[in-house]
CSV table of C-alpha atoms in Angstrom, one decimal:
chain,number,residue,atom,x,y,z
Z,191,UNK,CA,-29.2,-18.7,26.8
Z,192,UNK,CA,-28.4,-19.7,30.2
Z,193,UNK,CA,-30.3,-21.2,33.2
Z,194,UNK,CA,-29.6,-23.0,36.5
Z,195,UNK,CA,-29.9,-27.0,37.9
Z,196,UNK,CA,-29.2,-28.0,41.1
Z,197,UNK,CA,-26.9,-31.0,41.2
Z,198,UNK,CA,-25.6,-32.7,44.1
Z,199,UNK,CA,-26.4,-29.5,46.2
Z,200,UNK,CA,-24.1,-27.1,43.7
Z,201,UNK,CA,-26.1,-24.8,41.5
Z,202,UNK,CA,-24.5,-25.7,38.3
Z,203,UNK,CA,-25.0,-23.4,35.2
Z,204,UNK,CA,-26.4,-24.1,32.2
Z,205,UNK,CA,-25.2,-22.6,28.6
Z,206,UNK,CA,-25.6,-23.2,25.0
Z,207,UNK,CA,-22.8,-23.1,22.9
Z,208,UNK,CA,-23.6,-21.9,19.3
Z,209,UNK,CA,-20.6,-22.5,17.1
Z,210,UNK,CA,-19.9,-23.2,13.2
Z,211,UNK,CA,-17.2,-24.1,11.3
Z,212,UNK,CA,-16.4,-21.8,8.2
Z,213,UNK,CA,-14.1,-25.3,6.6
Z,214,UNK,CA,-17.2,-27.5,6.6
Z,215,UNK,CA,-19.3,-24.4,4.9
Z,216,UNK,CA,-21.1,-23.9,7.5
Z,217,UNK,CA,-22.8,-20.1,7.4
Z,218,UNK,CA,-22.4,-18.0,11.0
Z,219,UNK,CA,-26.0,-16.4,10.4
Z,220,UNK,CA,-27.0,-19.8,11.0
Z,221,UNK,CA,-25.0,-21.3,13.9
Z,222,UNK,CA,-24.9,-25.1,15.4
Z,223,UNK,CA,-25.5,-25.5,19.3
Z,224,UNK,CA,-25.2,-27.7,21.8
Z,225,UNK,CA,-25.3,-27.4,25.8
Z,226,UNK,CA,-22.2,-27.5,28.7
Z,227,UNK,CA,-23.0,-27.6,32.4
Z,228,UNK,CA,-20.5,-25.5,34.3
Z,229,UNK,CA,-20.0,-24.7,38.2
Z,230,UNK,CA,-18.5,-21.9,38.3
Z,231,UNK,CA,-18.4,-18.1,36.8
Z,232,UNK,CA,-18.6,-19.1,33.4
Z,233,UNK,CA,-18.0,-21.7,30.9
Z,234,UNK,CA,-14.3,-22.5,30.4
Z,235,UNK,CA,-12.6,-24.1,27.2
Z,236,UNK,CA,-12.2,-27.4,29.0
Z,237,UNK,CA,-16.0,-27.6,29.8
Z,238,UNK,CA,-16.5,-26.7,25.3
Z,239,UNK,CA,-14.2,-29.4,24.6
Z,240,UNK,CA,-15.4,-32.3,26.5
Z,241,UNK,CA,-19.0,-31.5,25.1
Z,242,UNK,CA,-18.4,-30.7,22.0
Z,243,UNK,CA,-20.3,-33.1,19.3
Z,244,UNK,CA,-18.1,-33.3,16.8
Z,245,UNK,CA,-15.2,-35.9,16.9
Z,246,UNK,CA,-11.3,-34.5,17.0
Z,247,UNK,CA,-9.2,-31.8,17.6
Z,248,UNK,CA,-10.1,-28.5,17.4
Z,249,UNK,CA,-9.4,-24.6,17.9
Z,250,UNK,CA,-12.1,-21.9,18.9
Z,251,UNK,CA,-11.7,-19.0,18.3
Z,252,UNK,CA,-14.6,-16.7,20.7
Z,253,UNK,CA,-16.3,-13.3,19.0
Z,254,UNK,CA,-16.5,-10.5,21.9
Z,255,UNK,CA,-17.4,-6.8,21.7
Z,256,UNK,CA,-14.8,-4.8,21.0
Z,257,UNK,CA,-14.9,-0.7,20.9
Z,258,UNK,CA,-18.0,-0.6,18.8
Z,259,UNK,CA,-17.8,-3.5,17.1
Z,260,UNK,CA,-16.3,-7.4,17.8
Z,261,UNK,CA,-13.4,-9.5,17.3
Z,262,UNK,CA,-12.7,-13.1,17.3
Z,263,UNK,CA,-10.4,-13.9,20.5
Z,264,UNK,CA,-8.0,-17.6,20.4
Z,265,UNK,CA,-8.8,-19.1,23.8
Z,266,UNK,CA,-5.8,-21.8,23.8
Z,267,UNK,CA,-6.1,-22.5,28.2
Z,268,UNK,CA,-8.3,-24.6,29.4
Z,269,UNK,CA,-8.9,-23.4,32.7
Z,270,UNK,CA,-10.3,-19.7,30.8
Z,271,UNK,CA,-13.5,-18.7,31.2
Z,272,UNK,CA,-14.0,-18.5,27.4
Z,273,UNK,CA,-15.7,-14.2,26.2
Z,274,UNK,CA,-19.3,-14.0,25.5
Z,275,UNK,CA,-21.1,-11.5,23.4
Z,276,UNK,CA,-24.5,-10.2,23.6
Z,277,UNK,CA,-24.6,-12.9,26.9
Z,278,UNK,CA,-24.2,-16.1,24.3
Z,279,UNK,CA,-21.4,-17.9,23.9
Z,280,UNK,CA,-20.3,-17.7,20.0
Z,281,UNK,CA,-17.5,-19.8,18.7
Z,282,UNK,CA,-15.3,-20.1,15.3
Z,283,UNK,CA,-14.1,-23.2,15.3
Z,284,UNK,CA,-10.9,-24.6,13.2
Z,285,UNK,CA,-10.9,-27.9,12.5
Z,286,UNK,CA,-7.1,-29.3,13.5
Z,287,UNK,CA,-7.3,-32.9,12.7
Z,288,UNK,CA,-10.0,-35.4,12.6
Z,289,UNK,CA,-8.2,-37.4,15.6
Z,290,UNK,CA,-9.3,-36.7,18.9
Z,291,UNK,CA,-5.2,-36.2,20.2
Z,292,UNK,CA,-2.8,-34.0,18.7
Z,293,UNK,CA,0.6,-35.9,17.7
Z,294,UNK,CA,3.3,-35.3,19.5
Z,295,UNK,CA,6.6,-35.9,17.8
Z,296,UNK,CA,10.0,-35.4,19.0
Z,297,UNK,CA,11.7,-33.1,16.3
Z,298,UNK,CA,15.1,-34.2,15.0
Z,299,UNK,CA,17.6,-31.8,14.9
Z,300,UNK,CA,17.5,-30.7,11.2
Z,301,UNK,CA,13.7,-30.1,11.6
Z,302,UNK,CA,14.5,-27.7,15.0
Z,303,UNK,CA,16.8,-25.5,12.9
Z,304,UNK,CA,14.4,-25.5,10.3
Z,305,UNK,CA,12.0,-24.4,13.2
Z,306,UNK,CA,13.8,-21.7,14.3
Z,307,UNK,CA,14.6,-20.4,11.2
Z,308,UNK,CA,11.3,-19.8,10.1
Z,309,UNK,CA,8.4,-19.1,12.2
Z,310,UNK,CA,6.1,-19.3,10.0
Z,311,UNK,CA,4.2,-22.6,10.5
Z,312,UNK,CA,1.5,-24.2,8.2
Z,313,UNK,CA,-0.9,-24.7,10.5
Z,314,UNK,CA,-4.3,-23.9,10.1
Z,315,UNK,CA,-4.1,-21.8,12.9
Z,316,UNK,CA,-3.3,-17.8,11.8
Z,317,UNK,CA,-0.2,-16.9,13.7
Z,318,UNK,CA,-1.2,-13.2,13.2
Z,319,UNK,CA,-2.0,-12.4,17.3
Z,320,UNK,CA,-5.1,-13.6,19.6
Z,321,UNK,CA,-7.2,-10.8,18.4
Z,322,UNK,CA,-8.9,-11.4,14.7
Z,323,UNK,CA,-10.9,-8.4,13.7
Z,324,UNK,CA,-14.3,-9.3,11.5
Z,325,UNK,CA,-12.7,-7.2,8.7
Z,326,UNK,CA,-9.1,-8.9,8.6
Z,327,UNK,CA,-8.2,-11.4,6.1
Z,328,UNK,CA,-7.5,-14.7,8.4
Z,329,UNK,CA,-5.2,-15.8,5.7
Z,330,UNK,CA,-1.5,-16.1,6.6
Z,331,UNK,CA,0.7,-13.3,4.9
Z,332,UNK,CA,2.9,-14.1,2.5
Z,333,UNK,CA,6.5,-15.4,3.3
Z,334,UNK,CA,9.0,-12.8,3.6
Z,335,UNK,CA,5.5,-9.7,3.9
Z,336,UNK,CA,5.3,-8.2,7.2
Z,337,UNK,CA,1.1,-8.5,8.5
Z,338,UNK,CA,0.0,-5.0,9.0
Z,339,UNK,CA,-2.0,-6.2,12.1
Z,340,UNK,CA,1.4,-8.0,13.8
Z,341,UNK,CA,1.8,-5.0,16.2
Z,342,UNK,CA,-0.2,-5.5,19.7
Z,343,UNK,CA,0.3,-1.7,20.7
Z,344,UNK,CA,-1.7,-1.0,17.7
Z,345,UNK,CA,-4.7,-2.2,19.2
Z,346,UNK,CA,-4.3,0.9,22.2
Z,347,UNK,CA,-3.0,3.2,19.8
């Protein structure tokens, strides 16, 4: 659902968000929602963040149509107009941490090495591409197994 205001003589958009979050059990038949006000194409990532109700730091995840089906696409800029399906905005969202600002530390050196040795991170996050297909297992792979979806190319194939 979207409609139209007139604010300060822009015609700023108006959108619902419906979201859930699959760590706090919530059920994607049944989706949360909240509004953004955007001026502009569409509603970017930045516009999701500021408004969304829940406190701390977060990663969406976006389901758009894909062939004959949908995926789940990472939106990770804030300045993108963030995919719609079925002209809704639906969102999968990771929870990060419960603080609203991610912690940035400097890395000493024996932690870079480590780094770059391994780039598998334990992040929430899946590392396996931008794309998630409704079908995949979200679950990282194991250390040392190559992920049968790491190839982009197979997505044109």
């Amino acid at each position: 659902g979207t409609g139209f205001l007139l604010s300060r003589g822009r015609l700023m958009a108006r959108a619902f968000i419906y979201y859930w979050l699959p760590g706090d059990n919530d059920q994607a038949d049944h989706p949360n929602a909240f509004e953004v006000q955007t001026s502009g194409a569409g509603v970017k990532l930045r516009d999701i963040r500021a408004r969304f109700p829940i406190a701390g730091n977060y990663h969406f995840r976006f389901k758009m149509k894909w062939e004959s089906g949908h995926v789940w696409m990472d939106v990770t800029n804030e300045e993108s107009v963030v995919p719609t399906f079925e002209d809704k905005v639906f969102a999968k969202v990771l929870r990060v941490s419960w603080g609203t600002e991610v912690q940035q530390q400097q890395p000493s050196p024996a932690s870079t090495t480590k780094a770059q040795a391994s780039p598998m991170s334990s992040s929430p996050i899946s590392s396996q591409g931008d794309l998630l297909f409704e079908s995949q297992d979200t679950a990282s792979p194991a250390p040392g197994k190559p992920s049968k979806n790491d190839d982009f190319d197979m997505l044109f194939g």
